[in-house]
Amino acid sequence: MACPTQFICKALRSVGLVLFYYVFSIGITFYNKWLMKDFHFPLFMTLVHLVIIFCFSTLTRFAMQCWIGKPRVTLPWKLYLSKVAPTALATALDIGLSNWSFLFITISLYTMTKSSAILFILFFSLVFKLEEPNPFLILVVLLIASGLFMFTLKSTQFNLEGFIMVLLASFIGGIRWTLTQVLMQKAELGLQNPIDTMYHLQPLMFLGLFPLFLFNEGLSVSTTEKLFRVSELSHLLYSLLTLSLGGMLAFGLGFSEFLLVSRTSSLTLSIAGIFKEVCTLLLAVEFMGDKISTVNWLGFAVCLSGISLHIGLKTYYNKGNGPMVRQLPVRNNPDLELPLLQIKDDYCEDTNDEEEHEILY
């Protein structure tokens, strides 16, 4: 039985990791909205972020390789293009459309609509047979869908174009996270560590998003005075600095999610995600002037209840009360499940310290 000191240390560590995750997750949402007010090139911004994430992941891999003295996994071209490309394309479109939507919608509508991604994740999990059918999933879907409808009902700041973009991003996000789980569960690929996954995804994400950027923003970016036709060096440096800040936030978000899952559990990340959305809406109302009616707040509560039910069901079934998540046969490491698809029991943490150390490196 753990002593009180160990319990307090573990609790403080968990709180610290959650706050660390909040800084990047909430920070990048407000950063994107703030930047889109004056910088109307969301796809170019996303491309810059992908380059920065690739650079940081490369440096991190190099540091990890020097630390443990073992070379990091690098996939051959044939395997890289056939296995990683679908996930990279879905991820690029999800992120690109999400950032694009900030030109049209408020943070509150964006946050609420992106919460519907769990519906599409559930759907594609059933299609790819990553999750067992369960009658309770119908209730989860109804709660989340009803909550989304109530939140958009008679919204004074509703924008159809932006809403469709986020909804489409959520749909593609369902494909993205399902493919990501399949990718990380294939032990023969050796991509169980998210740093390695990020390193392999970024180049193909860049190539997948670049044609869309050229079609929609290529001419505008090449003629804007904020970048290539800049008249003063200070303006160019300011643009590059603000874009770099977003790239660091994006890398920090992925890294902080990984730290939180590997050092606590994906259940902690899922619960933290619920409170993060509440905090995001409250901050959006307070500092960004978002207007949310009583019906909208009620819809948000209904949606969160659906997400909470989903998390509760995961916890119940993964404590040995019946299979709800189907593992792929080649799966070796149970510690790196996606938050919305698998919940790891907090009480197993002490017995898995050695395994966690291997996964971290």
CSV table of C-alpha atoms in Angstrom, one decimal:
chain,number,residue,atom,x,y,z
A,1,MET,CA,0.0,0.0,0.0
A,2,ALA,CA,1.4,3.4,-1.0
A,3,CYS,CA,2.4,5.8,1.7
A,4,PRO,CA,0.7,9.2,1.9
A,5,THR,CA,3.9,10.9,0.7
A,6,GLN,CA,3.9,8.8,-2.5
A,7,PHE,CA,0.2,9.5,-3.1
A,8,ILE,CA,0.7,13.2,-2.7
A,9,CYS,CA,3.7,13.2,-5.1
A,10,LYS,CA,1.8,11.2,-7.6
A,11,ALA,CA,-1.2,13.6,-7.3
A,12,LEU,CA,1.0,16.6,-7.7
A,13,ARG,CA,2.7,15.1,-10.7
A,14,SER,CA,-0.6,14.4,-12.3
A,15,VAL,CA,-1.9,17.9,-11.7
A,16,GLY,CA,1.4,19.3,-13.1
A,17,LEU,CA,1.1,17.3,-16.2
A,18,VAL,CA,-2.5,18.2,-16.7
A,19,LEU,CA,-1.7,21.9,-16.4
A,20,PHE,CA,1.3,21.5,-18.8
A,21,TYR,CA,-1.2,19.9,-21.3
A,22,TYR,CA,-3.7,22.7,-20.7
A,23,VAL,CA,-1.1,25.4,-21.5
A,24,PHE,CA,-0.5,24.0,-25.0
A,25,SER,CA,-4.0,22.8,-25.8
A,26,ILE,CA,-5.9,25.9,-24.8
A,27,GLY,CA,-3.0,28.1,-25.9
A,28,ILE,CA,-2.9,26.9,-29.5
A,29,THR,CA,-6.7,27.3,-29.8
A,30,PHE,CA,-6.6,30.9,-28.8
A,31,TYR,CA,-3.4,31.5,-30.7
A,32,ASN,CA,-5.0,30.3,-33.9
A,33,LYS,CA,-8.0,32.5,-33.5
A,34,TRP,CA,-5.8,35.5,-32.6
A,35,LEU,CA,-3.5,35.0,-35.5
A,36,MET,CA,-6.4,34.6,-38.0
A,37,LYS,CA,-7.7,38.1,-37.2
A,38,ASP,CA,-4.9,39.7,-39.2
A,39,PHE,CA,-3.1,36.8,-40.9
A,40,HIS,CA,-5.7,35.2,-43.3
A,41,PHE,CA,-3.5,32.3,-44.5
A,42,PRO,CA,-4.4,29.3,-42.4
A,43,LEU,CA,-3.0,26.7,-44.8
A,44,PHE,CA,0.3,28.5,-45.1
A,45,MET,CA,0.4,28.7,-41.3
A,46,THR,CA,-0.3,25.0,-41.0
A,47,LEU,CA,2.5,24.2,-43.5
A,48,VAL,CA,5.0,26.3,-41.4
A,49,HIS,CA,3.8,24.5,-38.2
A,50,LEU,CA,4.4,21.1,-39.9
A,51,VAL,CA,8.0,22.1,-40.8
A,52,ILE,CA,8.6,23.2,-37.2
A,53,ILE,CA,7.1,20.1,-35.7
A,54,PHE,CA,9.3,18.0,-38.0
A,55,CYS,CA,12.4,19.9,-36.9
A,56,PHE,CA,11.6,19.5,-33.2
A,57,SER,CA,10.8,15.8,-33.6
A,58,THR,CA,14.1,15.3,-35.5
A,59,LEU,CA,16.0,17.0,-32.7
A,60,THR,CA,14.1,15.0,-30.1
A,61,ARG,CA,14.9,11.7,-31.8
A,62,PHE,CA,18.5,12.6,-32.1
A,63,ALA,CA,18.7,13.5,-28.4
A,64,MET,CA,16.9,10.2,-27.5
A,65,GLN,CA,19.3,8.3,-29.7
A,66,CYS,CA,22.4,9.9,-28.0
A,67,TRP,CA,20.9,9.3,-24.6
A,68,ILE,CA,20.2,5.6,-24.9
A,69,GLY,CA,22.7,4.7,-27.6
A,70,LYS,CA,20.2,3.0,-29.9
A,71,PRO,CA,19.2,4.1,-33.4
A,72,ARG,CA,15.6,5.3,-33.9
A,73,VAL,CA,13.3,3.5,-36.3
A,74,THR,CA,13.3,4.8,-39.9
A,75,LEU,CA,10.9,3.1,-42.3
A,76,PRO,CA,11.9,2.1,-45.8
A,77,TRP,CA,10.2,4.1,-48.6
A,78,LYS,CA,7.9,1.4,-49.8
A,79,LEU,CA,6.5,0.7,-46.3
A,80,TYR,CA,6.5,4.4,-45.5
A,81,LEU,CA,4.4,5.4,-48.5
A,82,SER,CA,2.0,2.4,-48.2
A,83,LYS,CA,1.4,2.5,-44.5
A,84,VAL,CA,2.0,6.1,-43.3
A,85,ALA,CA,0.5,8.1,-46.3
A,86,PRO,CA,-3.2,7.5,-45.6
A,87,THR,CA,-2.8,8.6,-41.9
A,88,ALA,CA,-0.7,11.6,-42.9
A,89,LEU,CA,-3.2,12.8,-45.5
A,90,ALA,CA,-6.1,12.5,-43.1
A,91,THR,CA,-4.2,14.3,-40.4
A,92,ALA,CA,-3.2,17.1,-42.7
A,93,LEU,CA,-6.8,17.7,-43.8
A,94,ASP,CA,-8.1,17.5,-40.3
A,95,ILE,CA,-5.6,20.1,-39.0
A,96,GLY,CA,-5.8,22.3,-42.2
A,97,LEU,CA,-9.6,22.5,-42.1
A,98,SER,CA,-9.7,23.1,-38.4
A,99,ASN,CA,-7.3,26.1,-38.7
A,100,TRP,CA,-9.1,27.4,-41.8
A,101,SER,CA,-12.4,27.5,-39.9
A,102,PHE,CA,-11.0,30.1,-37.5
A,103,LEU,CA,-11.5,32.6,-40.2
A,104,PHE,CA,-15.3,32.2,-39.9
A,105,ILE,CA,-16.4,30.9,-36.5
A,106,THR,CA,-15.9,31.6,-32.8
A,107,ILE,CA,-13.8,29.6,-30.4
A,108,SER,CA,-16.9,28.3,-28.6
A,109,LEU,CA,-18.5,27.0,-31.7
A,110,TYR,CA,-15.2,25.5,-32.8
A,111,THR,CA,-14.7,23.8,-29.4
A,112,MET,CA,-18.2,22.4,-29.4
A,113,THR,CA,-18.2,21.1,-33.0
A,114,LYS,CA,-14.8,19.4,-32.6
A,115,SER,CA,-16.2,17.5,-29.6
A,116,SER,CA,-18.4,15.7,-32.1
A,117,ALA,CA,-15.2,14.0,-33.5
A,118,ILE,CA,-15.9,11.2,-31.0
A,119,LEU,CA,-18.9,10.2,-33.0
A,120,PHE,CA,-16.8,9.7,-36.1
A,121,ILE,CA,-14.1,8.0,-34.1
A,122,LEU,CA,-16.7,5.5,-32.8
A,123,PHE,CA,-18.0,4.9,-36.3
A,124,PHE,CA,-14.7,4.2,-37.9
A,125,SER,CA,-13.6,2.1,-34.9
A,126,LEU,CA,-16.5,-0.1,-35.6
A,127,VAL,CA,-15.8,-0.1,-39.3
A,128,PHE,CA,-12.1,-1.1,-38.7
A,129,LYS,CA,-13.2,-3.5,-36.0
A,130,LEU,CA,-11.2,-1.8,-33.4
A,131,GLU,CA,-14.2,-1.6,-31.1
A,132,GLU,CA,-16.9,-4.1,-30.3
A,133,PRO,CA,-20.6,-3.0,-31.0
A,134,ASN,CA,-22.4,-2.1,-27.8
A,135,PRO,CA,-26.0,-0.8,-27.3
A,136,PHE,CA,-24.7,1.9,-24.9
A,137,LEU,CA,-22.9,3.5,-27.9
A,138,ILE,CA,-26.3,4.5,-29.3
A,139,LEU,CA,-27.0,6.5,-26.2
A,140,VAL,CA,-23.5,8.1,-26.4
A,141,VAL,CA,-24.2,9.1,-30.1
A,142,LEU,CA,-27.6,10.5,-29.3
A,143,LEU,CA,-26.4,12.6,-26.4
A,144,ILE,CA,-23.4,14.1,-28.3
A,145,ALA,CA,-25.5,14.7,-31.5
A,146,SER,CA,-28.4,16.3,-29.4
A,147,GLY,CA,-25.9,18.5,-27.5
A,148,LEU,CA,-24.3,19.7,-30.8
A,149,PHE,CA,-27.8,20.5,-32.2
A,150,MET,CA,-28.8,22.5,-29.1
A,151,PHE,CA,-25.5,24.4,-29.0
A,152,THR,CA,-25.9,25.6,-32.6
A,153,LEU,CA,-29.7,26.3,-32.2
A,154,LYS,CA,-30.4,30.0,-32.6
A,155,SER,CA,-26.7,30.9,-32.0
A,156,THR,CA,-26.2,34.6,-32.7
A,157,GLN,CA,-22.6,33.9,-33.9
A,158,PHE,CA,-23.3,30.9,-36.1
A,159,ASN,CA,-21.5,30.7,-39.4
A,160,LEU,CA,-22.5,27.9,-41.8
A,161,GLU,CA,-19.3,27.9,-43.8
A,162,GLY,CA,-17.0,27.6,-40.8
A,163,PHE,CA,-19.4,25.1,-39.1
A,164,ILE,CA,-19.2,22.8,-42.2
A,165,MET,CA,-15.4,23.1,-42.2
A,166,VAL,CA,-15.1,22.0,-38.6
A,167,LEU,CA,-17.7,19.3,-39.0
A,168,LEU,CA,-15.8,18.0,-42.0
A,169,ALA,CA,-12.5,18.2,-40.0
A,170,SER,CA,-14.2,16.2,-37.2
A,171,PHE,CA,-15.3,13.5,-39.8
A,172,ILE,CA,-11.8,13.3,-41.2
A,173,GLY,CA,-10.4,13.4,-37.6
A,174,GLY,CA,-12.4,10.2,-37.0
A,175,ILE,CA,-10.5,8.5,-39.9
A,176,ARG,CA,-7.3,10.1,-38.7
A,177,TRP,CA,-7.3,8.8,-35.2
A,178,THR,CA,-8.5,5.4,-36.2
A,179,LEU,CA,-5.7,5.1,-38.8
A,180,THR,CA,-3.2,6.5,-36.2
A,181,GLN,CA,-4.2,3.7,-33.7
A,182,VAL,CA,-3.8,1.1,-36.4
A,183,LEU,CA,-0.4,2.6,-37.4
A,184,MET,CA,0.9,2.7,-33.8
A,185,GLN,CA,-0.4,-0.8,-33.0
A,186,LYS,CA,1.5,-2.4,-35.8
A,187,ALA,CA,4.5,-3.6,-33.9
A,188,GLU,CA,6.5,-4.4,-37.0
A,189,LEU,CA,6.6,-0.7,-37.9
A,190,GLY,CA,8.1,0.3,-34.6
A,191,LEU,CA,6.1,3.5,-34.3
A,192,GLN,CA,4.8,3.0,-30.8
A,193,ASN,CA,6.6,6.1,-29.7
A,194,PRO,CA,4.6,9.2,-30.8
A,195,ILE,CA,7.8,11.2,-31.4
A,196,ASP,CA,8.7,8.7,-34.1
A,197,THR,CA,5.2,8.8,-35.4
A,198,MET,CA,5.3,12.6,-35.6
A,199,TYR,CA,8.6,12.5,-37.4
A,200,HIS,CA,7.3,10.1,-40.1
A,201,LEU,CA,4.0,11.9,-40.5
A,202,GLN,CA,5.1,15.5,-41.1
A,203,PRO,CA,6.7,15.3,-44.5
A,204,LEU,CA,3.8,13.5,-46.1
A,205,MET,CA,1.3,15.8,-44.3
A,206,PHE,CA,3.2,18.7,-45.9
A,207,LEU,CA,3.1,17.2,-49.4
A,208,GLY,CA,-0.6,16.3,-48.9
A,209,LEU,CA,-1.6,19.8,-47.9
A,210,PHE,CA,0.6,21.8,-50.3
A,211,PRO,CA,-1.6,21.4,-53.4
A,212,LEU,CA,-4.6,22.8,-51.5
A,213,PHE,CA,-2.4,25.7,-50.2
A,214,LEU,CA,-1.3,26.5,-53.8
A,215,PHE,CA,-4.9,26.5,-55.1
A,216,ASN,CA,-6.4,28.6,-52.3
A,217,GLU,CA,-3.6,30.8,-50.9
A,218,GLY,CA,-0.5,30.5,-53.2
A,219,LEU,CA,-1.1,33.8,-55.1
A,220,SER,CA,-2.3,35.7,-52.1
A,221,VAL,CA,0.7,34.7,-50.0
A,222,SER,CA,3.2,35.5,-52.7
A,223,THR,CA,1.8,39.1,-53.0
A,224,THR,CA,1.1,39.9,-49.4
A,225,GLU,CA,3.2,42.6,-47.7
A,226,LYS,CA,3.2,40.5,-44.5
A,227,LEU,CA,5.6,38.0,-46.1
A,228,PHE,CA,7.1,37.9,-49.6
A,229,ARG,CA,6.4,41.5,-50.6
A,230,VAL,CA,7.3,42.9,-47.2
A,231,SER,CA,8.6,46.5,-47.2
A,232,GLU,CA,10.1,46.4,-43.7
A,233,LEU,CA,12.3,43.7,-42.2
A,234,SER,CA,10.6,44.1,-38.9
A,235,HIS,CA,7.2,43.1,-40.3
A,236,LEU,CA,8.7,39.9,-41.8
A,237,LEU,CA,10.5,39.0,-38.6
A,238,TYR,CA,7.2,39.5,-36.7
A,239,SER,CA,5.3,37.2,-39.0
A,240,LEU,CA,8.0,34.5,-38.8
A,241,LEU,CA,8.1,34.8,-35.0
A,242,THR,CA,4.3,34.5,-34.6
A,243,LEU,CA,4.2,31.5,-37.0
A,244,SER,CA,7.1,29.9,-35.1
A,245,LEU,CA,5.3,30.3,-31.8
A,246,GLY,CA,2.3,28.3,-33.2
A,247,GLY,CA,4.7,25.5,-34.4
A,248,MET,CA,6.2,25.2,-30.9
A,249,LEU,CA,2.7,25.1,-29.4
A,250,ALA,CA,1.7,22.4,-31.8
A,251,PHE,CA,4.7,20.3,-31.0
A,252,GLY,CA,4.2,20.9,-27.3
A,253,LEU,CA,0.6,19.8,-27.5
A,254,GLY,CA,1.5,16.4,-29.0
A,255,PHE,CA,4.4,16.0,-26.5
A,256,SER,CA,2.3,17.0,-23.5
A,257,GLU,CA,-0.5,14.6,-24.5
A,258,PHE,CA,2.1,11.8,-24.7
A,259,LEU,CA,3.6,12.6,-21.3
A,260,LEU,CA,0.2,12.8,-19.7
A,261,VAL,CA,-0.9,9.4,-21.0
A,262,SER,CA,2.5,7.6,-20.4
A,263,ARG,CA,2.9,9.0,-16.9
A,264,THR,CA,-0.7,8.8,-15.7
A,265,SER,CA,-3.3,7.1,-18.0
A,266,SER,CA,-5.4,7.9,-21.0
A,267,LEU,CA,-8.4,8.1,-18.6
A,268,THR,CA,-6.7,11.1,-17.0
A,269,LEU,CA,-6.2,12.7,-20.5
A,270,SER,CA,-9.9,12.0,-21.4
A,271,ILE,CA,-11.2,13.5,-18.1
A,272,ALA,CA,-8.8,16.4,-18.4
A,273,GLY,CA,-10.0,17.0,-21.9
A,274,ILE,CA,-13.6,17.5,-20.7
A,275,PHE,CA,-12.5,20.2,-18.1
A,276,LYS,CA,-10.3,21.7,-20.8
A,277,GLU,CA,-13.3,22.3,-23.0
A,278,VAL,CA,-15.2,23.9,-20.2
A,279,CYS,CA,-12.2,26.2,-19.5
A,280,THR,CA,-11.9,27.0,-23.2
A,281,LEU,CA,-15.6,28.1,-23.4
A,282,LEU,CA,-15.4,30.2,-20.2
A,283,LEU,CA,-12.2,31.9,-21.4
A,284,ALA,CA,-13.8,32.5,-24.9
A,285,VAL,CA,-16.8,34.2,-23.3
A,286,GLU,CA,-14.7,36.2,-20.9
A,287,PHE,CA,-11.9,37.4,-23.3
A,288,MET,CA,-13.0,36.8,-26.9
A,289,GLY,CA,-16.6,38.1,-26.5
A,290,ASP,CA,-18.3,34.9,-27.5
A,291,LYS,CA,-22.0,34.9,-26.8
A,292,ILE,CA,-23.6,31.7,-25.5
A,293,SER,CA,-27.3,31.4,-24.6
A,294,THR,CA,-28.8,29.2,-21.9
A,295,VAL,CA,-29.9,26.7,-24.5
A,296,ASN,CA,-26.4,26.6,-25.9
A,297,TRP,CA,-24.9,25.9,-22.4
A,298,LEU,CA,-27.5,23.2,-21.9
A,299,GLY,CA,-26.5,21.6,-25.2
A,300,PHE,CA,-22.8,21.8,-24.2
A,301,ALA,CA,-23.7,20.0,-20.9
A,302,VAL,CA,-25.6,17.3,-22.8
A,303,CYS,CA,-22.7,16.8,-25.2
A,304,LEU,CA,-20.2,16.5,-22.3
A,305,SER,CA,-22.5,14.0,-20.6
A,306,GLY,CA,-22.3,11.8,-23.7
A,307,ILE,CA,-18.5,12.0,-23.7
A,308,SER,CA,-18.4,11.3,-20.0
A,309,LEU,CA,-20.7,8.2,-20.5
A,310,HIS,CA,-18.3,7.0,-23.2
A,311,ILE,CA,-15.3,7.4,-20.8
A,312,GLY,CA,-17.2,5.7,-18.0
A,313,LEU,CA,-18.1,2.7,-20.3
A,314,LYS,CA,-14.4,2.4,-21.3
A,315,THR,CA,-13.3,2.3,-17.7
A,316,TYR,CA,-16.0,-0.2,-16.7
A,317,TYR,CA,-15.2,-2.6,-19.6
A,318,ASN,CA,-11.5,-2.4,-19.3
A,319,LYS,CA,-11.5,-3.4,-15.6
A,320,GLY,CA,-12.4,-6.9,-16.7
A,321,ASN,CA,-16.2,-6.6,-17.1
A,322,GLY,CA,-16.3,-7.5,-20.7
A,323,PRO,CA,-14.6,-6.7,-24.0
A,324,MET,CA,-15.4,-3.4,-25.6
A,325,VAL,CA,-12.2,-2.6,-27.4
A,326,ARG,CA,-10.7,-5.2,-29.7
A,327,GLN,CA,-6.9,-5.3,-29.8
A,328,LEU,CA,-5.1,-6.0,-33.0
A,329,PRO,CA,-3.3,-9.3,-32.9
A,330,VAL,CA,0.2,-7.8,-33.5
A,331,ARG,CA,-0.2,-5.4,-30.5
A,332,ASN,CA,2.7,-5.7,-28.0
A,333,ASN,CA,2.6,-2.6,-25.8
A,334,PRO,CA,-0.7,-1.9,-24.1
A,335,ASP,CA,0.4,1.5,-22.7
A,336,LEU,CA,-0.1,3.7,-25.7
A,337,GLU,CA,-3.8,3.6,-26.5
A,338,LEU,CA,-5.6,6.5,-28.0
A,339,PRO,CA,-7.6,8.4,-25.3
A,340,LEU,CA,-11.0,8.1,-27.0
A,341,LEU,CA,-10.5,4.4,-27.9
A,342,GLN,CA,-8.9,2.8,-24.9
A,343,ILE,CA,-8.6,3.6,-21.2
A,344,LYS,CA,-5.8,2.3,-19.1
A,345,ASP,CA,-6.4,1.7,-15.4
A,346,ASP,CA,-4.6,4.2,-13.1
A,347,TYR,CA,-4.0,1.5,-10.5
A,348,CYS,CA,-1.8,-0.5,-12.9
A,349,GLU,CA,0.8,2.4,-13.2
A,350,ASP,CA,3.2,1.2,-10.5
A,351,THR,CA,3.4,-2.3,-12.0
A,352,ASN,CA,4.2,-0.9,-15.5
A,353,ASP,CA,7.0,1.5,-14.6
A,354,GLU,CA,9.7,-0.5,-16.5
A,355,GLU,CA,7.4,-0.8,-19.6
A,356,GLU,CA,6.7,2.9,-19.5
A,357,HIS,CA,10.4,3.6,-19.4
A,358,GLU,CA,10.9,1.5,-22.5
A,359,ILE,CA,8.1,3.2,-24.3
A,360,LEU,CA,9.4,6.7,-23.5
A,361,TYR,CA,12.6,5.8,-25.1
